[in-house]
mmCIF file of C-alpha atoms in Angstrom:
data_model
loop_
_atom_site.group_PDB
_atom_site.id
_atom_site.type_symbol
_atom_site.label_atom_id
_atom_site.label_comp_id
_atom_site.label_asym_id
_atom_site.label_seq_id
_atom_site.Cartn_x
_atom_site.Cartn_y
_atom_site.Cartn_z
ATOM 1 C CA UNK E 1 96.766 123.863 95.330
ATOM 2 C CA UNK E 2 98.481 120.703 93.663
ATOM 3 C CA UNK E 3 99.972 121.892 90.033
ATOM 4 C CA UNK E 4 100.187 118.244 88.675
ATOM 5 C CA UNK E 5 98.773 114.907 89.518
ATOM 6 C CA UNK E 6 99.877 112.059 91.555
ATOM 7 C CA UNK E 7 103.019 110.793 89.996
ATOM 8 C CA UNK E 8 103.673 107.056 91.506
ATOM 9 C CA UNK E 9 102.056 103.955 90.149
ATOM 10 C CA UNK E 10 101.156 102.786 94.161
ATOM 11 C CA UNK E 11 98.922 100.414 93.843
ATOM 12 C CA UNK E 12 99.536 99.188 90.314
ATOM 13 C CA UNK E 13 100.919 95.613 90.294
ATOM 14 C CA UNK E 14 104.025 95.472 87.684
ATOM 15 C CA UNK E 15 103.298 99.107 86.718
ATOM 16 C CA UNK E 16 106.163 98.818 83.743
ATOM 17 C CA UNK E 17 103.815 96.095 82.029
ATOM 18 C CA UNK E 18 101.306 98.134 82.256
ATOM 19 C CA UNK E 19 102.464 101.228 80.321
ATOM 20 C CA UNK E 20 104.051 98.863 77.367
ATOM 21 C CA UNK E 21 100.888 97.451 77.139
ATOM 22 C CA UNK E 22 97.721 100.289 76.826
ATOM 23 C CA UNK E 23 98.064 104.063 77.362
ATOM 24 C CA UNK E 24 97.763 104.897 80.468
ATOM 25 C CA UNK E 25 97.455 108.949 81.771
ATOM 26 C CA UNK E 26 96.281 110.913 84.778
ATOM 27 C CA UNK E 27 94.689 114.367 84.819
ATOM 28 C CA UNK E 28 93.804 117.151 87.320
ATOM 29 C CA UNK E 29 90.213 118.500 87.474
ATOM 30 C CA UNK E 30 89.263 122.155 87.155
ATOM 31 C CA UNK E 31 90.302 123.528 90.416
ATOM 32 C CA UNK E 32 86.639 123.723 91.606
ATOM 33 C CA UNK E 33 86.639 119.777 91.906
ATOM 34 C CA UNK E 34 90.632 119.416 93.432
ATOM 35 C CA UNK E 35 88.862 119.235 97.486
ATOM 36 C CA UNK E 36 87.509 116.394 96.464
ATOM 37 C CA UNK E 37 88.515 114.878 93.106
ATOM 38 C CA UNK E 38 92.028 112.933 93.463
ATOM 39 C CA UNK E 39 92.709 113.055 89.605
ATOM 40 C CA UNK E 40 91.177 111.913 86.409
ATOM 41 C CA UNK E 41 92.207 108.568 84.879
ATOM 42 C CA UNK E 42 92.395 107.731 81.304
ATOM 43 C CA UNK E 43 93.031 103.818 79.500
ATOM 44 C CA UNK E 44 92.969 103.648 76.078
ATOM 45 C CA UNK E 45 94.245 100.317 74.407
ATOM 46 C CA UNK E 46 94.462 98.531 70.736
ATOM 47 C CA UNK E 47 95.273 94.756 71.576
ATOM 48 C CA UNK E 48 96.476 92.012 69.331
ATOM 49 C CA UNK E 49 96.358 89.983 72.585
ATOM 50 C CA UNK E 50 94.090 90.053 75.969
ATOM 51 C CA UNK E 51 95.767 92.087 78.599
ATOM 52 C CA UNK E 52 95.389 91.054 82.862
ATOM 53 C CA UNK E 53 96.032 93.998 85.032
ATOM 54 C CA UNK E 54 96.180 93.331 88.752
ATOM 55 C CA UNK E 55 95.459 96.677 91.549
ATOM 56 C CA UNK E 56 95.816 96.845 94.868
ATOM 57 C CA UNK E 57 92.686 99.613 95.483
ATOM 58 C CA UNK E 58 93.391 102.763 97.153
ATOM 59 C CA UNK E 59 90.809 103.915 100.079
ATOM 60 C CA UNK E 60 89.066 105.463 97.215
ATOM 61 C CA UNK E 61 85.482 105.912 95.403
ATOM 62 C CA UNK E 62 86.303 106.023 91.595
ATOM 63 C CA UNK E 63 83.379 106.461 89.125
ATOM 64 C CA UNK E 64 84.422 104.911 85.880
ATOM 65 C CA UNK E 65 83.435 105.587 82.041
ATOM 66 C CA UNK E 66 84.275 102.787 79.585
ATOM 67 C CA UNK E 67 83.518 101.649 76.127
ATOM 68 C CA UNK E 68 84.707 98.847 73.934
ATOM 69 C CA UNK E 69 85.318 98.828 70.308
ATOM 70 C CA UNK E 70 82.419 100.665 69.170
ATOM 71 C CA UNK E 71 79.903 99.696 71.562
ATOM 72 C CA UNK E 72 78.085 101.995 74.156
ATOM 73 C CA UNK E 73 79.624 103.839 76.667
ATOM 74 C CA UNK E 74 78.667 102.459 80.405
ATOM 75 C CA UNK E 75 78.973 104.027 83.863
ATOM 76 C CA UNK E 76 79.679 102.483 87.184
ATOM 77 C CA UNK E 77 80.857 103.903 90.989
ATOM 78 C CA UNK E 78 83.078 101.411 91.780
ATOM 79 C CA UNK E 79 83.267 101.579 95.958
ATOM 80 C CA UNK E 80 86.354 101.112 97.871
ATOM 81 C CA UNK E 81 87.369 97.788 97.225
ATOM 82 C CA UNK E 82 89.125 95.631 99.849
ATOM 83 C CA UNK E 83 90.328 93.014 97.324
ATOM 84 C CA UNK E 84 92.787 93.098 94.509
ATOM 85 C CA UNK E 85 91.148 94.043 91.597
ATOM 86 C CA UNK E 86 92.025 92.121 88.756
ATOM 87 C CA UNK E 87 90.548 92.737 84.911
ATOM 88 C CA UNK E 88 91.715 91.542 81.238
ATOM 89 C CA UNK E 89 91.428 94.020 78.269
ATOM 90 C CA UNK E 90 90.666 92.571 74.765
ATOM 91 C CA UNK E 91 90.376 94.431 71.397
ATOM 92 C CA UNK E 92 90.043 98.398 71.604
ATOM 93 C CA UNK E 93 88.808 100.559 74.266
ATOM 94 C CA UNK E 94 88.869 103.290 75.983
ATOM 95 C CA UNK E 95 88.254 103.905 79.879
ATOM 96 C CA UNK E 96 87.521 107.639 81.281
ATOM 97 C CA UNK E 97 87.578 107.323 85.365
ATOM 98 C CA UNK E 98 87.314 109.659 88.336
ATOM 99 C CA UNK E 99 89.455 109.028 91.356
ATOM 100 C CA UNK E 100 87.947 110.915 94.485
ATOM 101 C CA UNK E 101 89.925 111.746 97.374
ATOM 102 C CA UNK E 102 89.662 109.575 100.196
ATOM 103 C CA UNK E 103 86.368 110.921 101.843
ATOM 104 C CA UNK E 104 86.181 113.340 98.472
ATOM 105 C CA UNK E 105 82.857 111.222 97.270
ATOM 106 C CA UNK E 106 80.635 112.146 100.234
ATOM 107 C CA UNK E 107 79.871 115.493 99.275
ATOM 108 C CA UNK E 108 78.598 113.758 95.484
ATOM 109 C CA UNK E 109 76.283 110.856 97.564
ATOM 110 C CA UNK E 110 73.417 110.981 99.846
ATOM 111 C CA UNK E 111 74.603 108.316 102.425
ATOM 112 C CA UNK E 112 77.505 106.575 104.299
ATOM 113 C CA UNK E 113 79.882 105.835 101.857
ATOM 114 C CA UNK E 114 80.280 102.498 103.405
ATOM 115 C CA UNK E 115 77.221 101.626 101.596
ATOM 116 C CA UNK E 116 79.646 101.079 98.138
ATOM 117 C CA UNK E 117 82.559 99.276 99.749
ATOM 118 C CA UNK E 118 83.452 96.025 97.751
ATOM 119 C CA UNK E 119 80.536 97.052 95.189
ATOM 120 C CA UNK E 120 80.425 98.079 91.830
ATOM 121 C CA UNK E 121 77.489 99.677 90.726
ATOM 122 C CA UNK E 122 76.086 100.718 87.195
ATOM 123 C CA UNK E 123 74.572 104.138 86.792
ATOM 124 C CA UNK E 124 71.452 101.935 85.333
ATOM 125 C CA UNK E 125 71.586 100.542 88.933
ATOM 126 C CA UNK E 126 71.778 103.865 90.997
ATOM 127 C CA UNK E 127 69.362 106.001 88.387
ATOM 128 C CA UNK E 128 66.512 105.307 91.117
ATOM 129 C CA UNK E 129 68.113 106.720 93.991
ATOM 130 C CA UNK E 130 71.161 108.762 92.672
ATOM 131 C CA UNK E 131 70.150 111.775 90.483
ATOM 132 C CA UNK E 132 73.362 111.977 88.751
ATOM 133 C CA UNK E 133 73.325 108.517 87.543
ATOM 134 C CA UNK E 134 70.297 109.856 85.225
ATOM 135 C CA UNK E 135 71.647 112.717 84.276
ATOM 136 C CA UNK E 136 74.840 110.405 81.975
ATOM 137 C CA UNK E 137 74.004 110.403 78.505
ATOM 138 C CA UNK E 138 78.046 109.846 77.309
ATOM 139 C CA UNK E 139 80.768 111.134 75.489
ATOM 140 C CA UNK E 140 83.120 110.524 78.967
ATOM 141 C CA UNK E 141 85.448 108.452 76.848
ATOM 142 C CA UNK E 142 85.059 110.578 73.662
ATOM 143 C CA UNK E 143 87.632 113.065 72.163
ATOM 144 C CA UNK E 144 91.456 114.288 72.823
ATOM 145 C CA UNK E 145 92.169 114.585 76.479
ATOM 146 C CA UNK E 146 91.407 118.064 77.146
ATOM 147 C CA UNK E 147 87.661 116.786 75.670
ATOM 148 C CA UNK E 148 87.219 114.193 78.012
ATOM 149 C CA UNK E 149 88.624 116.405 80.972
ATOM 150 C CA UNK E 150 85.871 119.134 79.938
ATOM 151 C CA UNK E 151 82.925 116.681 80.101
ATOM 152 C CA UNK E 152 84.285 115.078 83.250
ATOM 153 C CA UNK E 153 84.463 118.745 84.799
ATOM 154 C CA UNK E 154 81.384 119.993 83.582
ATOM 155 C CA UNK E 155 79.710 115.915 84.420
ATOM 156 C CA UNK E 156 81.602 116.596 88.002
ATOM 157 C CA UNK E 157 79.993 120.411 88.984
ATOM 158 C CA UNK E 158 76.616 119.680 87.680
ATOM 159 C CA UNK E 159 76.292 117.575 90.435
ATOM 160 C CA UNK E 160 76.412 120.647 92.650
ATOM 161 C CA UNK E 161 78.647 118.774 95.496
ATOM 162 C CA UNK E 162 78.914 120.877 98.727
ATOM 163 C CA UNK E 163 81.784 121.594 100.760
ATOM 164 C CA UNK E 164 81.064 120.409 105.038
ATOM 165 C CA UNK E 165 83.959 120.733 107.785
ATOM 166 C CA UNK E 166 83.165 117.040 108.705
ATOM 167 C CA UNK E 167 84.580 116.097 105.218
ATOM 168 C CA UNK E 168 87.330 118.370 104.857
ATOM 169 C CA UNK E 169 88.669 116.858 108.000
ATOM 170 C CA UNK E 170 88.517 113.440 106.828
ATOM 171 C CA UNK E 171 90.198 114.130 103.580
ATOM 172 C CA UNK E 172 92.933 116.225 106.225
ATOM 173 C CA UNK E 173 93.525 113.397 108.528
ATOM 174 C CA UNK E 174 93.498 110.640 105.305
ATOM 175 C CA UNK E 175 95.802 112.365 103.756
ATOM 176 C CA UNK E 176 97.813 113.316 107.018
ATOM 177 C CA UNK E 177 97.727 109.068 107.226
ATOM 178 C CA UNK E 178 99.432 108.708 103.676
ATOM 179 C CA UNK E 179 102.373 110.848 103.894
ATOM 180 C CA UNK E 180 103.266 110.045 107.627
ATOM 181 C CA UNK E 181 105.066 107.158 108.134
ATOM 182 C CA UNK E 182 104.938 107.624 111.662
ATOM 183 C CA UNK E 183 100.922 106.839 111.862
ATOM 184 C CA UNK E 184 100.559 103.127 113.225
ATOM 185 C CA UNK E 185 98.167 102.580 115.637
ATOM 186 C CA UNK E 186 94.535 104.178 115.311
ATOM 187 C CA UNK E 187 94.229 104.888 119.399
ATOM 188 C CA UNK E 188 97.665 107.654 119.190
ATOM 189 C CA UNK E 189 96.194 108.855 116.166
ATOM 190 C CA UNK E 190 93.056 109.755 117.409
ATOM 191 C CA UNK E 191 94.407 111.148 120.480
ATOM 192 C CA UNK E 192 96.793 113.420 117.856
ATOM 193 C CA UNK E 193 93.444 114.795 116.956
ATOM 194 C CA UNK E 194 91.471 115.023 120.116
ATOM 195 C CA UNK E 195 89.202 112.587 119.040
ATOM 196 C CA UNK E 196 88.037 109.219 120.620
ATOM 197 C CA UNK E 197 88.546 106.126 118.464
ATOM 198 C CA UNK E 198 85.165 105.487 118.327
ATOM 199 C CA UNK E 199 84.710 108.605 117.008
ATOM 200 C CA UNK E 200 87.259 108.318 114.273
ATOM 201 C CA UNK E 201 86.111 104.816 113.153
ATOM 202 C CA UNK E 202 82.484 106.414 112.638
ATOM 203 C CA UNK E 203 83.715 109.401 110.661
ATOM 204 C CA UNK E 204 85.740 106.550 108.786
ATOM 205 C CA UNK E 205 82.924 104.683 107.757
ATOM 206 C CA UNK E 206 80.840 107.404 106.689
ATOM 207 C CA UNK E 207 83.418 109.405 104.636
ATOM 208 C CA UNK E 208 86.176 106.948 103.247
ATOM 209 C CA UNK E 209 83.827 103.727 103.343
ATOM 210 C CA UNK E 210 86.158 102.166 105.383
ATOM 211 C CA UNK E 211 88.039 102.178 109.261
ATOM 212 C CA UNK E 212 91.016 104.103 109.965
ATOM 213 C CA UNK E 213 92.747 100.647 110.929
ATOM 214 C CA UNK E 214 92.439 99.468 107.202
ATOM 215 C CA UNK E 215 93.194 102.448 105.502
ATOM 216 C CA UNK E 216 96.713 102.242 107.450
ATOM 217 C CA UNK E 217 97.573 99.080 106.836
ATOM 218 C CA UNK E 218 96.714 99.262 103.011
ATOM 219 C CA UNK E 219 98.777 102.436 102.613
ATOM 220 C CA UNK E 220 101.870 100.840 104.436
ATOM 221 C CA UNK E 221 101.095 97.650 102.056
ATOM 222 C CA UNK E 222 101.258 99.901 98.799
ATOM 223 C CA UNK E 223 104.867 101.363 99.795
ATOM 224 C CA UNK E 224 106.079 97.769 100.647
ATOM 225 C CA UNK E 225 104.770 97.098 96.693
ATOM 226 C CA UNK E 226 106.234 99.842 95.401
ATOM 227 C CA UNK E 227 109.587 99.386 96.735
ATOM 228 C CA UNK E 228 109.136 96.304 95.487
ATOM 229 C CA UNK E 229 109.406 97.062 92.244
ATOM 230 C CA UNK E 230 111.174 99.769 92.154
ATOM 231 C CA UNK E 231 114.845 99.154 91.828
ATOM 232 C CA UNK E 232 117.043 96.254 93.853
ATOM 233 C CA UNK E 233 115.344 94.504 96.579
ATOM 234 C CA UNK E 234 115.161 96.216 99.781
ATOM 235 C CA UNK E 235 115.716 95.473 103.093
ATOM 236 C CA UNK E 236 112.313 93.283 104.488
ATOM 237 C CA UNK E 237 113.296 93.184 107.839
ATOM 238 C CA UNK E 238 114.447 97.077 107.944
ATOM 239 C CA UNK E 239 111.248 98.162 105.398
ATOM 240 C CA UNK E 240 108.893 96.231 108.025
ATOM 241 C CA UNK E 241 109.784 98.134 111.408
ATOM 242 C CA UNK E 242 109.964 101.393 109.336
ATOM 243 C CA UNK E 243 106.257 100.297 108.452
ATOM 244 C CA UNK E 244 104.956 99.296 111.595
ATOM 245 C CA UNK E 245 104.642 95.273 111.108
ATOM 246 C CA UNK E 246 105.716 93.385 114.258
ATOM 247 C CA UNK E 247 108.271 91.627 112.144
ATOM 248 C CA UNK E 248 109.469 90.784 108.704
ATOM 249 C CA UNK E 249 107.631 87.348 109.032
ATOM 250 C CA UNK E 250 104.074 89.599 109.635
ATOM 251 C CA UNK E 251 105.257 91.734 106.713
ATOM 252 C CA UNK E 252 105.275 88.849 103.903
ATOM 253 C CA UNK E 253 102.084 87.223 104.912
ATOM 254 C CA UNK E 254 100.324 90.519 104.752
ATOM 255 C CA UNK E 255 102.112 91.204 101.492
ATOM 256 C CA UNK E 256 101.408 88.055 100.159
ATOM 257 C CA UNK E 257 97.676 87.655 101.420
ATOM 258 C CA UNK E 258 97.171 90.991 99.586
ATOM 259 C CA UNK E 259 99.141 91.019 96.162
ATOM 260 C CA UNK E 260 98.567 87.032 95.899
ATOM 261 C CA UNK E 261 102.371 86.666 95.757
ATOM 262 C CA UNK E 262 105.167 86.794 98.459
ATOM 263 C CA UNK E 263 107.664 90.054 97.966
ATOM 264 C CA UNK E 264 110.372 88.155 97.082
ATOM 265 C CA UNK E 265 108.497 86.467 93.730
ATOM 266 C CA UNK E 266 107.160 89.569 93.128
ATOM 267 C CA UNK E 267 110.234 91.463 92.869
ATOM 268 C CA UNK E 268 111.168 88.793 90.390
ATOM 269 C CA UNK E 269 108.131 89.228 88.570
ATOM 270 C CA UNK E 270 108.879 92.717 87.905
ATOM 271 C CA UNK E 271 112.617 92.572 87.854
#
């Protein structure tokens, strides 16, 4: 069982602006939550000046806590999203969110997951159909971090999620997709697994919220960011066949369709 949470900043466009700017931490859940439950999240800032943060989303449900100044605390699930998600800070706040494992969020909701992707949707929203969202009566983003980690736990196992097969294999073969360079092409990898790609696709949708196909390519496009910015510019043309893009040509437009920006401007950006 992991010891510490996720380490990188994957997915977080000029990470080092970022932490200069607002406090930014990560948290592990009690170990009763870790099958499904990614890490905790926590943003707390004090601006003299608004703050834009750009993310490139992971194949992820996160459910997300936030308050401003001393207004009321609000609750959304924010579904997988397929764009780059882009939001400004002002003034004071705090933000208390939950990032689920890919496929971790179908044991906490009573349909395909696919029914979130691109959407963000208040607890106010869900409270007809999703018991949980009317069980929220705040104090997410209240308190040290320990505090906000017990209310998240206890928030978390209240909503009595239950374990399947179906989903731990998901999360398996997800998470078999991040760490493998060598996964390309959805046909091998469903043969790997015995499993038509039909099949996969369906699981897919229903679990993660999205295909197999995406959830490749947007893990391959994270590394290309992260290399990025981390340390001198590296080889395109080398860092796109160890990736699985046809060429370094296919590389940059993906790149840049994603992040808004080609590599080269923004390793610059972050340089």
């Amino acid at each position: 069982m992991r010891q510490r949470p996720r380490g990188d900043s994957r997915g977080i466009l000029a990470p080092g602006r970022l932490l200069r700017q607002v406090r930014f931490r990560r948290h592990l859940p009690a170990p009763a939550l870790r099958p499904w439950v990614e890490h905790y999240w926590f943003v707390d800032w004090d601006l003299a000046e608004p703050f834009a943060q750009q993310v490139v989303p992971h194949p992820a449900v996160n459910v997300v806590f936030r308050r401003d100044g001393d207004g009321p605390e609000t609750a959304e699930v924010a579904g997988v999203g397929r764009e780059l998600f882009s939001i400004t800070l002002v003034g004071s706040g705090r933000v208390s969110g939950v990032q689920f494992r890919p496929g971790g969020f179908r044991p906490f909701w009573p349909g395909p997951v696919a029914e979130l992707t691109g959407l963000r949707r208040s607890f106010a929203d869900l409270a007809g159909r999703w018991p949980p969202a009317r069980d929220h009566t705040g104090g997410a983003c209240d308190g040290t971090d320990a505090e906000r980690c017990h209310v998240l736990d206890t928030l978390l196992t209240g909503w009595a999620p239950a374990s399947d097969p179906v989903t731990d294999e998901v999360i398996r073969l997800v998470e078999e997709i991040r760490t493998d360079r060598t996964v390309l092409r959805v046909d091998a990898f469903a043969r790997r697994h015995g499993l038509s790609t039909r099949r996969l696709q369906r699981l897919f949708l229903d679990r993660v919220g999205v295909g197999p196909k995406w959830v490749i390519r947007r893990y391959r496009i994270q590394e290309a960011i992260e290399q990025a910015a981390d340390g001198p510019p590296p080889d395109w043309a080398r860092l796109a066949a160890d990736l699985g893009y046809s060429d370094q040509a296919h590389l940059i437009r993906e790149f840049t369709a994603v992040t808004g920006r080609s590599p080269a401007a923004y390793a610059r950006s972050v340089g």
